Coordinates of C-alpha atoms and ligand atoms in Angstrom, one line a residue:
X676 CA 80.8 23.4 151.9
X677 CA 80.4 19.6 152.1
X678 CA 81.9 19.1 148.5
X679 CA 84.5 21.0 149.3
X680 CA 85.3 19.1 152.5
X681 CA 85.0 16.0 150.4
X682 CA 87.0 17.7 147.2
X683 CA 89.4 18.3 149.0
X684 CA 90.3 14.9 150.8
X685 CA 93.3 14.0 149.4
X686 CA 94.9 17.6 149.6
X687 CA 93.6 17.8 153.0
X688 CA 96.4 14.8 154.1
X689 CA 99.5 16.6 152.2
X690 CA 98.6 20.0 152.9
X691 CA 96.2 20.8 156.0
X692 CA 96.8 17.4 158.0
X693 CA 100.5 18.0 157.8
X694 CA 100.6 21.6 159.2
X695 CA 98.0 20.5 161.8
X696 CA 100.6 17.8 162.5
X697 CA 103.2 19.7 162.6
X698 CA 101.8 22.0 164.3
X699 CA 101.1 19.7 166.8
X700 CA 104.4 18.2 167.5
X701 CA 107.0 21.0 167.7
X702 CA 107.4 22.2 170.5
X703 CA 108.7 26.1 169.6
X704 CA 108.3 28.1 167.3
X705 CA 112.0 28.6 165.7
X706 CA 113.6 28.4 162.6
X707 CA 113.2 24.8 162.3
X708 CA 109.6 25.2 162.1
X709 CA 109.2 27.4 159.5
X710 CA 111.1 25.9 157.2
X711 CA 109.4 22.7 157.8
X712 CA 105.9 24.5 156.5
X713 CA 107.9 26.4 154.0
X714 CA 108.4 22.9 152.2
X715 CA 105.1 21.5 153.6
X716 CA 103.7 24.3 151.2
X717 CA 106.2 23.6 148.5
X718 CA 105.3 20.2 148.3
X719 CA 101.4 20.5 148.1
X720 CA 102.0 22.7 144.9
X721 CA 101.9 26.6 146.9
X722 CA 105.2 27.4 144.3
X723 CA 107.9 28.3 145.9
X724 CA 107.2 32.3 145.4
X725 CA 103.9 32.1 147.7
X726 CA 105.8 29.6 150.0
X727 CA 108.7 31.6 150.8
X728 CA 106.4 34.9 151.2
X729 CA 103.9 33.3 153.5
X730 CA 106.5 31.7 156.0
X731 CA 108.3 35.2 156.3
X732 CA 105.0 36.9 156.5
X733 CA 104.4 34.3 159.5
X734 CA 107.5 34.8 160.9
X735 CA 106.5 38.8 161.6
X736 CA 103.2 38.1 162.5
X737 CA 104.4 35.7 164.8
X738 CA 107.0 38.2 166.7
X739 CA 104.4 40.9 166.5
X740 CA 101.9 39.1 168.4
X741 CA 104.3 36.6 170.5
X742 CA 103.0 34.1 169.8
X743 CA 104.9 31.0 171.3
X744 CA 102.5 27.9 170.8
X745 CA 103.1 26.0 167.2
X746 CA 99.2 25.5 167.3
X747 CA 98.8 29.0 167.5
X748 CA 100.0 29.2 164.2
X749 CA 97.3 27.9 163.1
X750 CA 95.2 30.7 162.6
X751 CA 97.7 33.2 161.2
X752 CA 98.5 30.8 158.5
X753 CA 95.0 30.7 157.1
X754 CA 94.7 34.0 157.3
X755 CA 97.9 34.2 155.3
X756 CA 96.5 31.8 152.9
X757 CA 93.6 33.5 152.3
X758 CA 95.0 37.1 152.3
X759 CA 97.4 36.2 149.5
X760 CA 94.9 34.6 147.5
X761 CA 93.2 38.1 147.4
X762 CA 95.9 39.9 146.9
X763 CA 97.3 38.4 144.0
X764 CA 94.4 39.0 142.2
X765 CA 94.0 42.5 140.2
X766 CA 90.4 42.3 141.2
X767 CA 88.7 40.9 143.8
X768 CA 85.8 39.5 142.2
X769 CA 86.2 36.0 141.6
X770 CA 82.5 35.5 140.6
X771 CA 81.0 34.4 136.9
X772 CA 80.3 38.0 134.6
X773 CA 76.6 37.4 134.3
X774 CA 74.2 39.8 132.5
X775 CA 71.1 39.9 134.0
X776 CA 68.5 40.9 131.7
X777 CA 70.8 39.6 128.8
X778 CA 72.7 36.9 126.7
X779 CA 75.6 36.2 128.8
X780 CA 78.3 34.0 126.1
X781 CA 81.2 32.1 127.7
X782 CA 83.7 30.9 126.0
X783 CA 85.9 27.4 127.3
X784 CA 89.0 27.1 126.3
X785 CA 91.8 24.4 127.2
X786 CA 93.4 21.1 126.2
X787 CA 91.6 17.4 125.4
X788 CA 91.1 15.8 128.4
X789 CA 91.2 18.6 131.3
X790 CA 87.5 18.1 131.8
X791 CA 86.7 21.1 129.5
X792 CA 83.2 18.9 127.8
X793 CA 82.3 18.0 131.5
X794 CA 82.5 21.5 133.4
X795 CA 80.6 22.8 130.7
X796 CA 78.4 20.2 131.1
X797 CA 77.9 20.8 134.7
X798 CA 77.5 24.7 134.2
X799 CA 74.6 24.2 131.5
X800 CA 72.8 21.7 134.1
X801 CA 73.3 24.5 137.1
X802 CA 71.8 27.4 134.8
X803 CA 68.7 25.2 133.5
X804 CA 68.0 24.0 137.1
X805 CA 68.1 27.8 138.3
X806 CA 65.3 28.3 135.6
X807 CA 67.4 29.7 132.8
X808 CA 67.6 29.1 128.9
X809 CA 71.1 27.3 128.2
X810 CA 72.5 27.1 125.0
X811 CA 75.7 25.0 124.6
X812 CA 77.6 25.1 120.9
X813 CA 80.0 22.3 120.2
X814 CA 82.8 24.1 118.6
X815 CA 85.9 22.3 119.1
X816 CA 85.2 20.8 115.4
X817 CA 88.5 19.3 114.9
X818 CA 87.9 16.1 116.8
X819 CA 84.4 14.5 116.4
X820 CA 85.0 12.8 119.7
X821 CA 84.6 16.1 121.1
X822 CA 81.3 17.2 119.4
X823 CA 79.8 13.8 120.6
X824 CA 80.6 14.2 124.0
X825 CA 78.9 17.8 124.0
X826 CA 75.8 16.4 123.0
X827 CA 75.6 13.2 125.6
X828 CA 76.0 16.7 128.8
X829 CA 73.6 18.0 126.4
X830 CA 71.2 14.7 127.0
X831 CA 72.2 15.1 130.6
X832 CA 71.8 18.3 131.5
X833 CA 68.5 19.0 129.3
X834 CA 70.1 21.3 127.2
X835 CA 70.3 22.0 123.6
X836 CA 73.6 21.7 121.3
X837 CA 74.1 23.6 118.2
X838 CA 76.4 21.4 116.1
X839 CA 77.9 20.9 112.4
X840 CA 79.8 17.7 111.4
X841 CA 83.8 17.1 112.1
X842 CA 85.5 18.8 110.4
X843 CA 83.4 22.2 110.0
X844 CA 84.2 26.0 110.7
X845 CA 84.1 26.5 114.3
X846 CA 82.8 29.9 113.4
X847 CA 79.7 29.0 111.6
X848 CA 78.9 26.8 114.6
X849 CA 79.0 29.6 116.5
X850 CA 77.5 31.8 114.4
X851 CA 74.1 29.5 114.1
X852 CA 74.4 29.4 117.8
X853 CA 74.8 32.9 119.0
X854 CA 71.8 34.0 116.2
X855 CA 69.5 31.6 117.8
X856 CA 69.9 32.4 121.3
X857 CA 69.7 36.3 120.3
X858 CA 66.7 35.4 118.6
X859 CA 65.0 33.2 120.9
X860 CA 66.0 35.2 124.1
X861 CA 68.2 32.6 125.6
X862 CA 69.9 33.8 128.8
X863 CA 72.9 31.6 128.2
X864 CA 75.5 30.3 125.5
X865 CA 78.5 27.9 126.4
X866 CA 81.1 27.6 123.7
X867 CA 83.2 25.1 123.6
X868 CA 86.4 25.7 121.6
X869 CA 89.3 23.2 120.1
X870 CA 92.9 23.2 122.2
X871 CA 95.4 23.0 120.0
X872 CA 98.4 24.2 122.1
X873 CA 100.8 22.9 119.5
X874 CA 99.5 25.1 116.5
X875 CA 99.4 28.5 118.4
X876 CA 99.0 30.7 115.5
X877 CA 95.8 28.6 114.3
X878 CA 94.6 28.7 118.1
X879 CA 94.6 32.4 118.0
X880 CA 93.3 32.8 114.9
X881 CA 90.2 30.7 115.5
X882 CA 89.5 32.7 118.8
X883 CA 90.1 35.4 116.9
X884 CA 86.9 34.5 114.5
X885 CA 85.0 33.2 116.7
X886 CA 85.2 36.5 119.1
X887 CA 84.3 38.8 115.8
X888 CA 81.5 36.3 115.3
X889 CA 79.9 36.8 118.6
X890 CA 80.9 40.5 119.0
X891 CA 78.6 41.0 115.6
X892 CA 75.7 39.5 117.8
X893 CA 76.4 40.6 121.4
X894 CA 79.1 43.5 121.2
X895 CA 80.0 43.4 125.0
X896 CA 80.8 39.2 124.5
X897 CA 82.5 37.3 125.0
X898 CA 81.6 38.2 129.3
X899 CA 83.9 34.9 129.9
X900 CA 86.8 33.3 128.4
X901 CA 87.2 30.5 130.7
X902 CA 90.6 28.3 130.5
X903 CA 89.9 25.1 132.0
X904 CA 92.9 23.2 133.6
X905 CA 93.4 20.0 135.3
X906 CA 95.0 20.4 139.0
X907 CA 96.4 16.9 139.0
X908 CA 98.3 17.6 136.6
X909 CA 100.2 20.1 138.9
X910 CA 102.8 22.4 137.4
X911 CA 101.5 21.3 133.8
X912 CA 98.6 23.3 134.7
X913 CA 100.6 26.2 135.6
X914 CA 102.5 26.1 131.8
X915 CA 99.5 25.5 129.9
X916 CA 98.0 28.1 131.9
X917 CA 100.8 30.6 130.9
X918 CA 100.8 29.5 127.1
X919 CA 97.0 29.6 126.7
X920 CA 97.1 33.5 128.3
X921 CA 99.7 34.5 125.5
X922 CA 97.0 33.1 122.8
X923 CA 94.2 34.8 124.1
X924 CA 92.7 37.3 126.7
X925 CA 91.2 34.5 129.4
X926 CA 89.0 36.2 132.2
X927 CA 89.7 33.0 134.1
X928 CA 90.6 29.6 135.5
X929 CA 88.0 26.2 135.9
X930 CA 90.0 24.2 138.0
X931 CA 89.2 20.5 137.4
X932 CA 89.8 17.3 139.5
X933 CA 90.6 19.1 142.9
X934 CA 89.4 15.8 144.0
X935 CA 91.7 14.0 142.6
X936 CA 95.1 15.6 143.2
X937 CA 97.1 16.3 147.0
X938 CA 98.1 19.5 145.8
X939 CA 95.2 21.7 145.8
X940 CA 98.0 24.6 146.7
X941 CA 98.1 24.8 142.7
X942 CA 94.7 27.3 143.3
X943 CA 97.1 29.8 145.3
X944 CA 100.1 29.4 142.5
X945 CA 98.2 30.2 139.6
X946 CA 96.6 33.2 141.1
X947 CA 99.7 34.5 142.5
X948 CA 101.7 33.7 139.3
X949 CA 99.5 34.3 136.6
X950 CA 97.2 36.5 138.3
X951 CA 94.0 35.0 136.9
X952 CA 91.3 34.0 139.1
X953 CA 90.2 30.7 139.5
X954 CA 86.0 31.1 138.8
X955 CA 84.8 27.7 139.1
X956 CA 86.5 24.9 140.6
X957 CA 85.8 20.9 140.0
X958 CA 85.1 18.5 142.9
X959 CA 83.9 15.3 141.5
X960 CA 82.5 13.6 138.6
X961 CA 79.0 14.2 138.9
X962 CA 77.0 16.6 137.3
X963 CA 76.4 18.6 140.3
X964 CA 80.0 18.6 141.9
X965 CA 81.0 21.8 140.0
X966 CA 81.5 25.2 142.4
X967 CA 82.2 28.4 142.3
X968 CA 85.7 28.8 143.7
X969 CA 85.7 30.5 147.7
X970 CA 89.2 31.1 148.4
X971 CA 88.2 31.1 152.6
X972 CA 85.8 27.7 152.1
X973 CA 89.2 26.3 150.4
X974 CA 91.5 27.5 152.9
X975 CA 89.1 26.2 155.6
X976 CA 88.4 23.0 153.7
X977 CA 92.4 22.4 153.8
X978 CA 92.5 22.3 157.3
X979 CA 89.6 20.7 158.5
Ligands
LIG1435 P1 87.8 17.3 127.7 O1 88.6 16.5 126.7 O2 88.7 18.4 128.2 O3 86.5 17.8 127.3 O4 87.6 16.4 129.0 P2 86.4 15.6 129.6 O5 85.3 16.6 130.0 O6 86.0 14.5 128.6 O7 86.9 15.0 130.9 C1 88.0 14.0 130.9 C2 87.8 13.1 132.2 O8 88.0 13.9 133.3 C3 86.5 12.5 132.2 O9 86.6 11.1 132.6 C4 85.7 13.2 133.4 O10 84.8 12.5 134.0 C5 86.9 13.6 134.2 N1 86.6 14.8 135.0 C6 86.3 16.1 134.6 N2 86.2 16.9 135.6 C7 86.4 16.2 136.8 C8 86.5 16.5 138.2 O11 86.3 17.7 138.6 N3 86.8 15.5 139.0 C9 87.1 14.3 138.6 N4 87.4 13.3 139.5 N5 87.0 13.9 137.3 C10 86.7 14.9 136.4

């Protein structure tokens, strides 16, 4: 609760502080005021879609229980917030598919620079303090940038990285990877995968490979493909998002740098969009300010 309260700082003044304000300084609850949150929402990234539903959701709720007070309003709007964040989903669960007494093998997928090394990075530190074996495997080949930076979380977070040089089959990374941590009982394997929007076909392909190679290990895997996205980036996220889901089948969403953007409302348009859940959600640069997404903590931290 306290990173999300300081995540969410900056969306806290576009979104939360100006209902609260507003909220504050009408003095009736008419037309006038709803379309003045209907483009408060707008403008912290809601999408117009959820936007438009929520203020005429408000606007019955409202008649149905009289209310007359703007602060009133208050309430039934977080409960609209949170209700259509569950509602969009196609199940509820917004939790991590972890095995218990298995191999559980996640796969990361996204675009450079989205924070894709670094919530990987962050995950593998949270699973070896909890006492598990963590296996990362730098597969994103293509750039050797990439494989580097895998192995300085690796240095970070105590954990082991399987690599090859630039250059190699992402596969036969992957393949050394998910052998040893079948063989040696690991309880965890992060894969990190090369984003190369612009060459689709090549994308799919390599996921393709890389799934057959895992499923020839662990049939039931991969138990997460996890697109990672960058929030400031705002409706970006929400294209890349879309593109990526027509290349592969992702599970879910890692939200990154909801600390650095005023328009956390991209959590609610992606899920009512795109229907994917956001799992995990990034609040900082440090290796422990990664969390597992709570749409009511969000909500709450909004308006706090
Ligand atoms: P990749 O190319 O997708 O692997 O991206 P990186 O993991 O290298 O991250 C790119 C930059 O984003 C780095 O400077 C990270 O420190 C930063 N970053 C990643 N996640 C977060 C986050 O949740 N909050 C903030 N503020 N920065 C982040």
């Amino acid at each position: 609760t306290e990173k999300y309260d300081k995540g969410l700082k900056k969306s806290r003044k576009t979104f939360g502080q100006r209902l609260n304000e507003l909220f504050a300084n009408f003095r009736s609850v008419d037309e006038d005021f709803f379309e003045e949150v209907e483009e408060t929402l707008i403008g912290a990234d809601v999408g117009f879609d959820a936007a438009m539903r929520i203020a005429d959701e408000m606007r019955q709720e409202v008649k149905l229980k009289n209310v007359k007070k703007p602060k009133e309003v208050q309430n039934v709007i977080i409960e609209k917030l949170v209700n259509l964040y569950d509602e969009a989903g196609e199940d509820e669960n917004h939790a991590l598919n972890i095995q218990p007494n298995d191999l559980t093998v996640m796969l990361f997928v996204g675009v450079n620079g989205v924070g894709k090394t670094t919530s990987i990075g962050k995950l593998a530190y949270e699973y070896r303090m909890a006492g598990k074996k963590v296996l990362m495997a730098a597969a994103d080949t293509f750039r050797a940038g990439a494989i580097d930076q895998l192995v300085v979380w690796g240095e970070r977070s105590g954990v082991e990285v399987i690599r090859h040089n630039a250059g190699g089959d992402p596969a036969a990374v992957v393949f050394d990877a998910v052998k040893k941590a079948k063989d040696e009982h690991y309880d965890v394997l992060l894969v990190d995968t090369a984003g190369r929007l612009q060459n689709k076909v090549n994308l799919m392909k390599e996921l393709d490979k890389i799934k057959r190679v895992i499923q020839r290990e662990v049939p039931a895997a991969p138990h997460e493909v996890l697109l990672v996205v960058d929030a400031t980036t705002g409706q970006n996220a929400m294209v890349q998002a879309k593109q990526f889901k027509e290349t592969t089948d992702v599970t879910g969403i890692v939200l990154t740098k909801l600390d650095g953007t005023a328009k956390g409302g991209i959590v609610l348009a992606i899920r009512n969009e795109l229907h994917l859940p956001v799992k995990l959600v990034g609040l900082g640069e440090g290796i422990d300010d990664l969390e597992v997404f709570d749409p009511n903590q969000f909500v709450i931290g909004l308006f706090k």
